[in-house]
Coordinates of C-alpha atoms in Angstrom, one line a residue:
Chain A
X1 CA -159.3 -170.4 118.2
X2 CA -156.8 -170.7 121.1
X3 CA -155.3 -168.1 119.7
X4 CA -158.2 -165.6 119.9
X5 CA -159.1 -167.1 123.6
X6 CA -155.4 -165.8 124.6
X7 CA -155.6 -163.0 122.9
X8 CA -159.1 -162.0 125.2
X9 CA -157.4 -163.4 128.0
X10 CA -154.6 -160.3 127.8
X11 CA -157.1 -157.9 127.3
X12 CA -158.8 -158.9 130.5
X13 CA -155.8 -159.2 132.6
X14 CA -154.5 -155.6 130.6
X15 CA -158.2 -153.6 131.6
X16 CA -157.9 -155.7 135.2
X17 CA -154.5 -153.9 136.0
X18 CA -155.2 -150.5 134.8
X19 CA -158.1 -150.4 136.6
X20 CA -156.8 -151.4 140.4
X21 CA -153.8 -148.7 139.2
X22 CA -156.8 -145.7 139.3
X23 CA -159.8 -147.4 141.1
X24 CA -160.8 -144.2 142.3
X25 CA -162.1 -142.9 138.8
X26 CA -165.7 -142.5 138.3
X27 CA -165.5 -144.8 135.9
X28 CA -165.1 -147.8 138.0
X29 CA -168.4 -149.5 137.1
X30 CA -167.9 -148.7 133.5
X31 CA -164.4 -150.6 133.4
X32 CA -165.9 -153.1 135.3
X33 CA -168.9 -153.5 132.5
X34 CA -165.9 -153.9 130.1
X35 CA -164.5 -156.7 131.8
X36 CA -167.7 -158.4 132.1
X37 CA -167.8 -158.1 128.1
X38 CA -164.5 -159.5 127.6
X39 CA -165.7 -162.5 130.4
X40 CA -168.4 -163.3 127.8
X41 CA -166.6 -163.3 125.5
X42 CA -164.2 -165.7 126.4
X43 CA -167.5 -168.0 127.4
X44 CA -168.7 -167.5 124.2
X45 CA -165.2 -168.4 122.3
X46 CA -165.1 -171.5 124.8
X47 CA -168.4 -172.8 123.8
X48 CA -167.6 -172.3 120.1
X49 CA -164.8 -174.1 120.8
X50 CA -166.6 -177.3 122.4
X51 CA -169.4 -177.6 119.9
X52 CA -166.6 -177.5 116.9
X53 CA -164.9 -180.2 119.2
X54 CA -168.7 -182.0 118.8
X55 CA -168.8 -182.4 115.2
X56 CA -165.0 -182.0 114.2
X57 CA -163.6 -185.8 113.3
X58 CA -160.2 -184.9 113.7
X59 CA -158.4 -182.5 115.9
X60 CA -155.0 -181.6 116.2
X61 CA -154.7 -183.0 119.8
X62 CA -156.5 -185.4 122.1
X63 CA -160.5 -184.0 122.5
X64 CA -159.8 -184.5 126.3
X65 CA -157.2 -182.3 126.3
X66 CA -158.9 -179.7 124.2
X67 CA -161.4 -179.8 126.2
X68 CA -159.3 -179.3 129.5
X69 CA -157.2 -176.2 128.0
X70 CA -160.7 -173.9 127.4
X71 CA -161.7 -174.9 130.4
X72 CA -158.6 -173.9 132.5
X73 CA -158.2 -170.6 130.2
X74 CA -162.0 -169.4 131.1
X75 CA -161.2 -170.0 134.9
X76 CA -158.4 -167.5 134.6
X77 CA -160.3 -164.8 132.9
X78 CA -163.6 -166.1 136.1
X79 CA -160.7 -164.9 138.6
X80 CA -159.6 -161.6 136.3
X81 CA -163.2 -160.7 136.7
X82 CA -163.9 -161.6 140.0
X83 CA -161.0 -159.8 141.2
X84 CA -162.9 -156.4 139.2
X85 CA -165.8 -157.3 141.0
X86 CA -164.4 -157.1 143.7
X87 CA -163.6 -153.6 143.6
X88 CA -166.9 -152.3 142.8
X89 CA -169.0 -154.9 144.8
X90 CA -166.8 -153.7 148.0
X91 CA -166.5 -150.0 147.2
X92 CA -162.7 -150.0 146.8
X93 CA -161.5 -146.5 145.5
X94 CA -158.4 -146.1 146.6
X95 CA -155.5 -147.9 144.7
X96 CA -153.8 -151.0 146.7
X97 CA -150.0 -151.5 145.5
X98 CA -149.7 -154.6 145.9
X99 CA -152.9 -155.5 144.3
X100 CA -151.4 -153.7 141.1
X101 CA -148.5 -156.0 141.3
X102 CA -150.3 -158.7 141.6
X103 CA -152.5 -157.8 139.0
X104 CA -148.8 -157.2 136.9
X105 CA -148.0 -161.3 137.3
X106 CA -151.4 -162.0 136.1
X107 CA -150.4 -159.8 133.2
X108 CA -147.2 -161.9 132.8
X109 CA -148.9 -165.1 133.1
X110 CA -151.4 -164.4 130.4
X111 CA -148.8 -163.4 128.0
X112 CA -146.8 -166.5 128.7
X113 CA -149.8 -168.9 128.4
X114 CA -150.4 -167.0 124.8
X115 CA -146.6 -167.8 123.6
X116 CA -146.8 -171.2 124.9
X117 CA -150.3 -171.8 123.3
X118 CA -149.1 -170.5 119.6
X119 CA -145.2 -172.9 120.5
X120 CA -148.2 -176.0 120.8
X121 CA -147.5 -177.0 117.6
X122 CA -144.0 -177.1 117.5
X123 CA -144.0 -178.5 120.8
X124 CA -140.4 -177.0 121.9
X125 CA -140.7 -174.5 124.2
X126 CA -143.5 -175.5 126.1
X127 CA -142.4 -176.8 128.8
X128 CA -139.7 -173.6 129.4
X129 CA -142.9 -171.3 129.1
X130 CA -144.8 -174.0 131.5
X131 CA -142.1 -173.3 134.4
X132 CA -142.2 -169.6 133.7
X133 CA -146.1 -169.4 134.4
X134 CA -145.3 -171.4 137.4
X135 CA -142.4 -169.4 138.5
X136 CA -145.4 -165.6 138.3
X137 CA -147.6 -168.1 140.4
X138 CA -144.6 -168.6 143.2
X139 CA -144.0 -164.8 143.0
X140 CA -147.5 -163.6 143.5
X141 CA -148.0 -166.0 146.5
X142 CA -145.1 -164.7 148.1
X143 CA -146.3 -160.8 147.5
X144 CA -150.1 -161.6 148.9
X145 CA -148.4 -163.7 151.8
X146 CA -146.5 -160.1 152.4
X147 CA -149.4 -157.9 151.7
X148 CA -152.0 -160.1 154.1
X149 CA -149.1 -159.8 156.9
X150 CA -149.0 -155.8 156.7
X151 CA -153.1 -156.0 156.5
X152 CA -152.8 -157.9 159.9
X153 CA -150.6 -155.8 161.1
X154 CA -151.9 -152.5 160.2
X155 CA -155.6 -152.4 159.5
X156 CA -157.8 -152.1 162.5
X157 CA -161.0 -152.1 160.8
X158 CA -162.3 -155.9 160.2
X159 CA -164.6 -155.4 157.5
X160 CA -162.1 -153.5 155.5
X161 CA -159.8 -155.9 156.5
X162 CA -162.0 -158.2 154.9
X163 CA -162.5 -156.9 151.5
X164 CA -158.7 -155.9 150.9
X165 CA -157.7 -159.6 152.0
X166 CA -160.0 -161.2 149.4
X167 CA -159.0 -159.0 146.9
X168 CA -155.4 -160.1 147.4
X169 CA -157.0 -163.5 147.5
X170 CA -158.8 -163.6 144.2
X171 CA -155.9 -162.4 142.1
X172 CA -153.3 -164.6 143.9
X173 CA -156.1 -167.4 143.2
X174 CA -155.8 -166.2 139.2
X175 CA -152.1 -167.0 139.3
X176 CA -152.8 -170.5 140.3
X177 CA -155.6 -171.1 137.5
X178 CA -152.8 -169.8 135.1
X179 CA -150.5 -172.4 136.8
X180 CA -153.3 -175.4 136.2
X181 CA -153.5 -173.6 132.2
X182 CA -149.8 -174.9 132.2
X183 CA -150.1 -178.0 133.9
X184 CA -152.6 -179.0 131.2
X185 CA -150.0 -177.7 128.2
X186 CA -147.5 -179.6 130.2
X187 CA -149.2 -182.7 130.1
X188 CA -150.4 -182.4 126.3
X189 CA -146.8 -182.5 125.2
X190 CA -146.1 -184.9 127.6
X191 CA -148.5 -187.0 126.3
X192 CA -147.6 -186.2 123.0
X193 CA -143.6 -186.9 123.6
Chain B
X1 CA -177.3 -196.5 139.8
X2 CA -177.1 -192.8 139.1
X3 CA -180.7 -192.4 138.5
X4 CA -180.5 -193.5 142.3
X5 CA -177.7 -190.8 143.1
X6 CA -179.6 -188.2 141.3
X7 CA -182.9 -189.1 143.0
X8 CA -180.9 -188.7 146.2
X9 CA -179.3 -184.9 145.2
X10 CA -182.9 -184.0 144.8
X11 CA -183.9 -185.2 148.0
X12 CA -180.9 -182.9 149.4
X13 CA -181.5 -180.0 147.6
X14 CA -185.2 -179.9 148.7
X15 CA -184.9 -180.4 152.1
X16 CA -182.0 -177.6 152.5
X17 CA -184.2 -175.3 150.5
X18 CA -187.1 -176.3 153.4
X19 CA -185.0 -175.7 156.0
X20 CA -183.7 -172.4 154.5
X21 CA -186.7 -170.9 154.5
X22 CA -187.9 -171.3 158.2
X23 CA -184.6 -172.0 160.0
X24 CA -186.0 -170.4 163.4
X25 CA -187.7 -173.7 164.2
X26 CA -186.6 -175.4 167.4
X27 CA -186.1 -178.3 164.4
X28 CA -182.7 -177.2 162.9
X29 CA -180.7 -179.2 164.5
X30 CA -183.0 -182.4 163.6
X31 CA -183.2 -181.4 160.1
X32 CA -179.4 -180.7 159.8
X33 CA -179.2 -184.6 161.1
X34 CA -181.5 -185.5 157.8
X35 CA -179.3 -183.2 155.5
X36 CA -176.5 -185.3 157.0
X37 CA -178.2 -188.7 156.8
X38 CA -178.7 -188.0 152.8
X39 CA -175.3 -186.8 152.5
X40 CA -174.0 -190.2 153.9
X41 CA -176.8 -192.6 151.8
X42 CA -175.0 -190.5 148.6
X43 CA -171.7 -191.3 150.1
X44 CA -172.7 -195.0 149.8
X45 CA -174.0 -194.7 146.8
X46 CA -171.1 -193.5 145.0
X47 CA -168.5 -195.7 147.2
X48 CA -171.0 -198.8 145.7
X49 CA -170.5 -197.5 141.9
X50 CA -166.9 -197.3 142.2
X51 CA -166.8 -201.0 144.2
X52 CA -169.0 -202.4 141.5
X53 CA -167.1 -200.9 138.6
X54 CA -164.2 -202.7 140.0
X55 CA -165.7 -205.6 139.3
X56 CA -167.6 -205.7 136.2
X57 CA -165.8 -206.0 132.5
X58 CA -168.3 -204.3 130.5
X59 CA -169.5 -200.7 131.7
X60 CA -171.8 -198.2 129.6
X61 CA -169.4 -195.1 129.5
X62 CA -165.6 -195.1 130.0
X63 CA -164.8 -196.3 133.7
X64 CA -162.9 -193.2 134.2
X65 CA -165.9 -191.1 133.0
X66 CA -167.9 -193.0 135.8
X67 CA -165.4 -192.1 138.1
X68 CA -165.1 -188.4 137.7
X69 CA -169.6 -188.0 137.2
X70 CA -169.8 -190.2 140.6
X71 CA -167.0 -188.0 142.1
X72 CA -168.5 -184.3 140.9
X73 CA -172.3 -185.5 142.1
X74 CA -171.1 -186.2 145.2
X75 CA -169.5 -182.8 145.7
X76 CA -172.8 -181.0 144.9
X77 CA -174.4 -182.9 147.5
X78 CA -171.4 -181.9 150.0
X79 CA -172.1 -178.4 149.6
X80 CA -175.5 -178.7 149.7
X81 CA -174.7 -180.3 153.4
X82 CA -172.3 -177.4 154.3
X83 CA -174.8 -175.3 153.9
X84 CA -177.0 -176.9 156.3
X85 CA -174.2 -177.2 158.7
X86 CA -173.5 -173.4 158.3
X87 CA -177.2 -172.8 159.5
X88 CA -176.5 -175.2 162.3
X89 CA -172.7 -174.1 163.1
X90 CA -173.4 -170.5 163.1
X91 CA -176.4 -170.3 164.7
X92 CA -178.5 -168.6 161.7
X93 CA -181.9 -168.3 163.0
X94 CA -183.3 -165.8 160.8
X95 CA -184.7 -166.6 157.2
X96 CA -182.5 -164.5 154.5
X97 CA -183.9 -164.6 151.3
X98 CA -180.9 -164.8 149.5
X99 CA -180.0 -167.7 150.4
X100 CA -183.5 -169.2 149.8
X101 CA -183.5 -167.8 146.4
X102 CA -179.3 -169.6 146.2
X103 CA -180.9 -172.9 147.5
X104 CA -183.9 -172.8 144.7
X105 CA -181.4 -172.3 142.1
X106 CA -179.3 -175.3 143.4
X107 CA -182.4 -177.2 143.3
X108 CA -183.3 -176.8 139.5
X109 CA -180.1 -177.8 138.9
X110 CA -180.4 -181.0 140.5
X111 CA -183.6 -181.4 138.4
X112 CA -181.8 -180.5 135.8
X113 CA -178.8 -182.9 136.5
X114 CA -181.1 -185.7 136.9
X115 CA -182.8 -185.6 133.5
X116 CA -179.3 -185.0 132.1
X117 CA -178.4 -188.3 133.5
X118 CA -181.5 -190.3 132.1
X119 CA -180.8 -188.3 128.9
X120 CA -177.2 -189.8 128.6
X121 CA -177.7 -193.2 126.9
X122 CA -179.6 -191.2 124.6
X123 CA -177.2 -188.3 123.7
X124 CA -179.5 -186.3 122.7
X125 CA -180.8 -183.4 124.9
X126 CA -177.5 -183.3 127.2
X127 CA -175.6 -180.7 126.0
X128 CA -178.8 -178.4 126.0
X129 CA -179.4 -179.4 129.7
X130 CA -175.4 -179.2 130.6
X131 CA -175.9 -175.0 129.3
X132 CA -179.7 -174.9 131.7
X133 CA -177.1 -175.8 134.6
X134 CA -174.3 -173.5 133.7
X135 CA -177.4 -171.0 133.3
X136 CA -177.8 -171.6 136.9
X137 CA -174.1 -171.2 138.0
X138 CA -174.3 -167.7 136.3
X139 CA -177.8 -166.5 138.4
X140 CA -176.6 -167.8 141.2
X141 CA -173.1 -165.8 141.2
X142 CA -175.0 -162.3 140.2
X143 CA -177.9 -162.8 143.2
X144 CA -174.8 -164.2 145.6
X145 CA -172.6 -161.4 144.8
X146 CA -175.9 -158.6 145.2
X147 CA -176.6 -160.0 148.7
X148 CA -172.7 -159.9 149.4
X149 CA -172.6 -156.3 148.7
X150 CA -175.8 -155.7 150.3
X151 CA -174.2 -157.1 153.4
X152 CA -170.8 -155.1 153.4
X153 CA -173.3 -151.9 152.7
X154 CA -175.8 -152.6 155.6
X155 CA -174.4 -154.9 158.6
X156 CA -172.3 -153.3 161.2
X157 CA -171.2 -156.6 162.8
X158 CA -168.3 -158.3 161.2
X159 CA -169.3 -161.8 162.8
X160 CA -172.4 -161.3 161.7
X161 CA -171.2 -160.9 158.2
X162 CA -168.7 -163.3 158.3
X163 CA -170.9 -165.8 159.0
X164 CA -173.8 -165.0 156.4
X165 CA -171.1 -164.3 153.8
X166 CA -169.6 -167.8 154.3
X167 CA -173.5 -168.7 153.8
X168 CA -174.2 -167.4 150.7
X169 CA -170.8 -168.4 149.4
X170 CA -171.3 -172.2 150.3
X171 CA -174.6 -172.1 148.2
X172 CA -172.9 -170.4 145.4
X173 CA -170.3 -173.4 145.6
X174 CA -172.9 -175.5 145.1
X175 CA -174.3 -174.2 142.0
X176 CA -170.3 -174.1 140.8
X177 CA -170.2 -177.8 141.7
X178 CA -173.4 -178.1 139.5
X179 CA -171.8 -177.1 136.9
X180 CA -168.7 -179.7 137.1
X181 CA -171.3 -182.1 136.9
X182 CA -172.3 -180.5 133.6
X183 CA -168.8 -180.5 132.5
X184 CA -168.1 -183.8 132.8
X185 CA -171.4 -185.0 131.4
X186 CA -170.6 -182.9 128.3
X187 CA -167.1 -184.6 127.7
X188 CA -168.9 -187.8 127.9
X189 CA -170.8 -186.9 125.2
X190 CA -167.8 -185.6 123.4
X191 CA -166.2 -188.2 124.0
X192 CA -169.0 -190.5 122.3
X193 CA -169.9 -187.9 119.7
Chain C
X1 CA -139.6 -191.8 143.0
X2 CA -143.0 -191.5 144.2
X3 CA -141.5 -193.4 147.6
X4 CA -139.2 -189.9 148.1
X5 CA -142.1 -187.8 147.4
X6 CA -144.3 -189.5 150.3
X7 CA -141.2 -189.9 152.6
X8 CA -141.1 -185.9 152.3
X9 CA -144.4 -185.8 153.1
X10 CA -144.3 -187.4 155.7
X11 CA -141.1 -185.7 156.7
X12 CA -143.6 -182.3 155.9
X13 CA -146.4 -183.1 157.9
X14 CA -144.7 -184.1 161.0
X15 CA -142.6 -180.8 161.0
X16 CA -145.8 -178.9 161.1
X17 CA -147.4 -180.9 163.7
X18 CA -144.5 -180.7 166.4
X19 CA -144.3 -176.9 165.4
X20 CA -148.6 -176.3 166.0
X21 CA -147.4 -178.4 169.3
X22 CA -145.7 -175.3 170.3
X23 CA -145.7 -172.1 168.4
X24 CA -144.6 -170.2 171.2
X25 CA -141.2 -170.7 170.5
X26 CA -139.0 -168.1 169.3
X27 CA -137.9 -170.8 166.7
X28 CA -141.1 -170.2 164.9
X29 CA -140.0 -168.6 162.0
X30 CA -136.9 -171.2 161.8
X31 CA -139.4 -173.8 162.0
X32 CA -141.3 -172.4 158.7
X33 CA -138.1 -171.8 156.8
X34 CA -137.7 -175.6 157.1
X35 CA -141.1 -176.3 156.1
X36 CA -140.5 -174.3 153.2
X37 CA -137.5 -176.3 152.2
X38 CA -139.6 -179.3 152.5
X39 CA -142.0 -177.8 150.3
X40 CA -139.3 -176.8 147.5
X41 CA -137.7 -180.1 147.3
X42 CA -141.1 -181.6 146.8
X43 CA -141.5 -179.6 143.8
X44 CA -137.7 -180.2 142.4
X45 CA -139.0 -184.2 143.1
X46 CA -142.3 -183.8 141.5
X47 CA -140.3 -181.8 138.5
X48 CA -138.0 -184.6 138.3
X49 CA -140.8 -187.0 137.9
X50 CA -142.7 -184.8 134.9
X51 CA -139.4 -184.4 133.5
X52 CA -138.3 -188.1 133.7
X53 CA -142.0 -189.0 132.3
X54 CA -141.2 -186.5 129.3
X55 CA -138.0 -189.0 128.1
X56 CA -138.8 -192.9 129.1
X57 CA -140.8 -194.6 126.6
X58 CA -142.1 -197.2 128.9
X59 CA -143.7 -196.3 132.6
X60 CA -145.2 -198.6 134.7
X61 CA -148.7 -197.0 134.9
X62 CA -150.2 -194.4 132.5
X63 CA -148.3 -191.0 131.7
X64 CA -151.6 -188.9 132.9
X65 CA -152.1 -191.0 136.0
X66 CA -148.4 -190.2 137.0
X67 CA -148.9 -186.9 136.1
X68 CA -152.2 -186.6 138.3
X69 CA -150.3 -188.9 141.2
X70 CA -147.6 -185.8 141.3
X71 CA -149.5 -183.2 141.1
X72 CA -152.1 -184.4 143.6
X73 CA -149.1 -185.0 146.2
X74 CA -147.5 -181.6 145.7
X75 CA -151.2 -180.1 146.6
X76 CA -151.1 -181.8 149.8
X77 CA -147.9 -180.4 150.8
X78 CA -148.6 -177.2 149.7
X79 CA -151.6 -176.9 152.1
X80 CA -149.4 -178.6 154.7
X81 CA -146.4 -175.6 154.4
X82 CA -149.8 -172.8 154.0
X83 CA -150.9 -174.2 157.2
X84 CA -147.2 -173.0 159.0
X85 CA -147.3 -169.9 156.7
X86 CA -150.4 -169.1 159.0
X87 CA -148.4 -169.7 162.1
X88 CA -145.8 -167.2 161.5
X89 CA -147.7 -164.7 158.7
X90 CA -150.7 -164.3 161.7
X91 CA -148.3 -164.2 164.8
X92 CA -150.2 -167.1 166.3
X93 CA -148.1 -168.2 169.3
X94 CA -150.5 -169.9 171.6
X95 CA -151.2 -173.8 171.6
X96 CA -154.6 -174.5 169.7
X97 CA -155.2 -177.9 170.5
X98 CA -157.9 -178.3 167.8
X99 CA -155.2 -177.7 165.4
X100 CA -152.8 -179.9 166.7
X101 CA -155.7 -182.7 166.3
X102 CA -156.4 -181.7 163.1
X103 CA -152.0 -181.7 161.9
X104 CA -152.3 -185.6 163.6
X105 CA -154.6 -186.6 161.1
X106 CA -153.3 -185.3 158.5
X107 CA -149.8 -187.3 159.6
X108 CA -151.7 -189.8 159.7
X109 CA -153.0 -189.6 156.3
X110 CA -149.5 -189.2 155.1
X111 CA -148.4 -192.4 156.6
X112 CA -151.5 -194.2 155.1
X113 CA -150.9 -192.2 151.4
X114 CA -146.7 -193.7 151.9
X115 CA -148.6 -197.6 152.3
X116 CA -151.2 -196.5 149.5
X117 CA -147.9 -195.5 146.9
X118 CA -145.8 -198.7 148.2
X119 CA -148.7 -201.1 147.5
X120 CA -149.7 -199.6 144.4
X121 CA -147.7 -202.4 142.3
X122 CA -149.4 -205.3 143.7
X123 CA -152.6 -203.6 143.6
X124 CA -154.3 -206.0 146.8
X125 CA -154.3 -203.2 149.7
X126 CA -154.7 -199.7 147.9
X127 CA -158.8 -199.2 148.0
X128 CA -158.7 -200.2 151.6
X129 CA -156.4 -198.0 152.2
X130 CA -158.0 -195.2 150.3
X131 CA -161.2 -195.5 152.5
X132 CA -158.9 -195.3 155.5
X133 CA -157.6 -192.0 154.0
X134 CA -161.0 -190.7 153.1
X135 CA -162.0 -191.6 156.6
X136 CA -159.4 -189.1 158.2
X137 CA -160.9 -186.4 156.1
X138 CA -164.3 -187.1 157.7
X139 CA -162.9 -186.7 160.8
X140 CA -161.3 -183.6 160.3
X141 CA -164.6 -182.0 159.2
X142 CA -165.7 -182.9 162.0
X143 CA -163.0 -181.7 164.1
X144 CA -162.8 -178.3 161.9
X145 CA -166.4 -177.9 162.6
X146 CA -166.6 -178.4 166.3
X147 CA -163.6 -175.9 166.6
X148 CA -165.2 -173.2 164.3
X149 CA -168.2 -173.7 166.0
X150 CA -166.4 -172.7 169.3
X151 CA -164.9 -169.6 167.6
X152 CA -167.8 -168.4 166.9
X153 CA -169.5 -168.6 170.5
X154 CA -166.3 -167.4 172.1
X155 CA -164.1 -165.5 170.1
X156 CA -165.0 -161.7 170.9
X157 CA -162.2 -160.5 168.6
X158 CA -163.1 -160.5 164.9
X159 CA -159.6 -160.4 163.3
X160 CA -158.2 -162.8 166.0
X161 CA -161.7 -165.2 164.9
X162 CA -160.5 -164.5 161.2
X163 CA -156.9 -166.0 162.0
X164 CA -157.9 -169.1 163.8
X165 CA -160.8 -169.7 161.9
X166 CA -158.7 -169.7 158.5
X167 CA -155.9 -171.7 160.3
X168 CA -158.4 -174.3 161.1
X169 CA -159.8 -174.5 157.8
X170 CA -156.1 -174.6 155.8
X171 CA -155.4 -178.0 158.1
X172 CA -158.9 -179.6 157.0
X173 CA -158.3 -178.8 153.0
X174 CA -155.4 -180.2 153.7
X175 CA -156.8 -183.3 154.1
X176 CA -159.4 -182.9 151.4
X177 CA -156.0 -183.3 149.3
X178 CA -155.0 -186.1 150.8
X179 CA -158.2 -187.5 149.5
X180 CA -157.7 -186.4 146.2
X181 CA -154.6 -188.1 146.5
X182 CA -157.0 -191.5 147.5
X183 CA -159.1 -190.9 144.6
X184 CA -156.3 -190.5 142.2
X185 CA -154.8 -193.7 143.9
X186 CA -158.5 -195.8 143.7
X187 CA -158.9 -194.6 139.6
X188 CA -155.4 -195.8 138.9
X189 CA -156.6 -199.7 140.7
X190 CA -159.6 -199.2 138.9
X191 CA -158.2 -198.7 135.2
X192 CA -155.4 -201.4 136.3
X193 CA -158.3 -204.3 136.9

């Protein structure tokens, strides 16, 4: 069931990225609609996920724990959504770059998180995976610090200034709930060591 | 004791959701003072649970699942004061109904919370009451993201918006810090299941 | 190890307060290239310790609560280095003596989290000193407040009010971590009775 919660979790972060690459499309809301879909999805798969935790007497890892990793996986895909929200709640059409890179390390992230959730098991890469989500949160802070500068610099309109800056904001703020996802894989197999 | 604490959230919720909704009296500032008063007796409260669970070999629940319910009910009722002080701070005389429709949601939540919390040594209705206060989170984050947008469409002054942004964000905080509540009231009863 | 980690703190917090002291220097951006290698050999440290966790079979408290200890002292330094980011990312040269205030107490805090860590293994002095730690985040709410409050009647400039405003409230989460830190600190006594 992981599984299928990473697998959602790429195709948010995927539609999230193609859609700040062409935000001026007419399509906006639509894509936006599709995120929301995936969004409830992953609530949905989560609560499966804590009701079989309810009435399962043995699980493969500590309940605790289980319960921690869907709940650090749906507060990436929260921040991959808000971050589309964004766009159409603040009427941004035209397409930001660094907000598509960003978007790109939340891309990496979620494929790392999937590889390190399916090398659970076997326990021996984790941690290696766990530093590489880390490392994408490191970058993207460093590209939003750079991106907020310019904004300062350049923009002389505040309430533009406003909506770009959160935008950068919310998906800089998705790296770091990727970064928690591995802080809780981190500690499972450190627990389980 | 967290009948007590609950009691007191309530007590929190209601009067922001008063002072909300005429905040042009020559009273803020007094009112503000109550929200602050409550705020402190919760403080108290919580800081007595923690003392007394110190101290005593036997407790109901896990001491750490204590810990983290008296932790997360006390940041609902922090928000619920930063809201007030936003009123108070930014000098927000006018009523928005946003933010009295935010503050009524936070208030069914603490309703909620409360019966959750006499429904714990029981088991039995929690997890339906934990998904009413998630239910809540997810109202309160569509009507706090309408009046947001509504905002960016209609007000020319970016103080002005800053501040009643911040506003309706600090209330939407507060229904997310709900929800923690929910959370951890839900592993408790995973934990027991 | 968890002596080092609070002796960079310290080390940390005491950089940024001399530099908020006087940002007009044109050492600034030396001054946050310093603070940034204070931040990275935090991490190496804290690394070190989830490494070192990962391969000794005994520790002297519980895995988690080592893991949470780390983690919970990296977040303070982060917001401490985010703080000077500010500085140099927003151009702000000119004294703000709010902010200065606020970087004291969270030295302060530091100091009383380097006690907290040192008297962890004979238990007797932590929880007082976690409510001294909590008390310093009181006060910079306060402080954060009044200062934000003064913003707002003075600052004619929105994007000058956006900078100061945010620089404020980086310093005051700042000390919300150092709580966190406390609470992690008060849960470990707790389990330990």
């Amino acid at each position: 069931m992981f599984t299928e919660l990473a697998a959602n979790l790429i195709a948010g972060a995927t539609l999230l990225r193609t859609t700040l690459q062409d935000p001026g499309t007419a399509e906006l809301s639509a894509a936006v609609g599709r995120l929301k879909d995936i969004e409830h999805a992953g609530d949905d798969l989560t609560h499966s996920i804590l009701l079989k935790l309810n009435t399962t007497f043995i699980t493969p890892f500590d309940r605790e724990d289980i319960h921690a990793l869907a709940s650090s996986l749906d507060d990436v895909l929260d921040f991959i959504y808000a971050a589309g929200v964004r766009l159409d709640m603040y009427g941004i059409h035209s397409t930001l770059p660094a907000a598509v890179e960003l978007a790109g390390l939340v891309l990496a992230q979620c494929r790392t998180i999937s590889s390190a959730v399916s090398a659970l098991e076997r326990h021996d890469d984790v941690l290696r995976l766990c530093s590489e989500i880390a490392r994408g949160e490191r970058e993207a802070d460093y590209v939003a610090r750079g991106a907020i500068a310019t904004l300062f610099e350049k923009e002389q309109d505040p309430i533009r200034l406003i909506k770009h800056k959160e935008l950068y904001e919310v998906l800089e703020t998705a790296t770091d709930k990727a970064e928690d996802v591995a802080n809780v894989l981190e500690s499972i197999v450190i627990k389980a060591a």
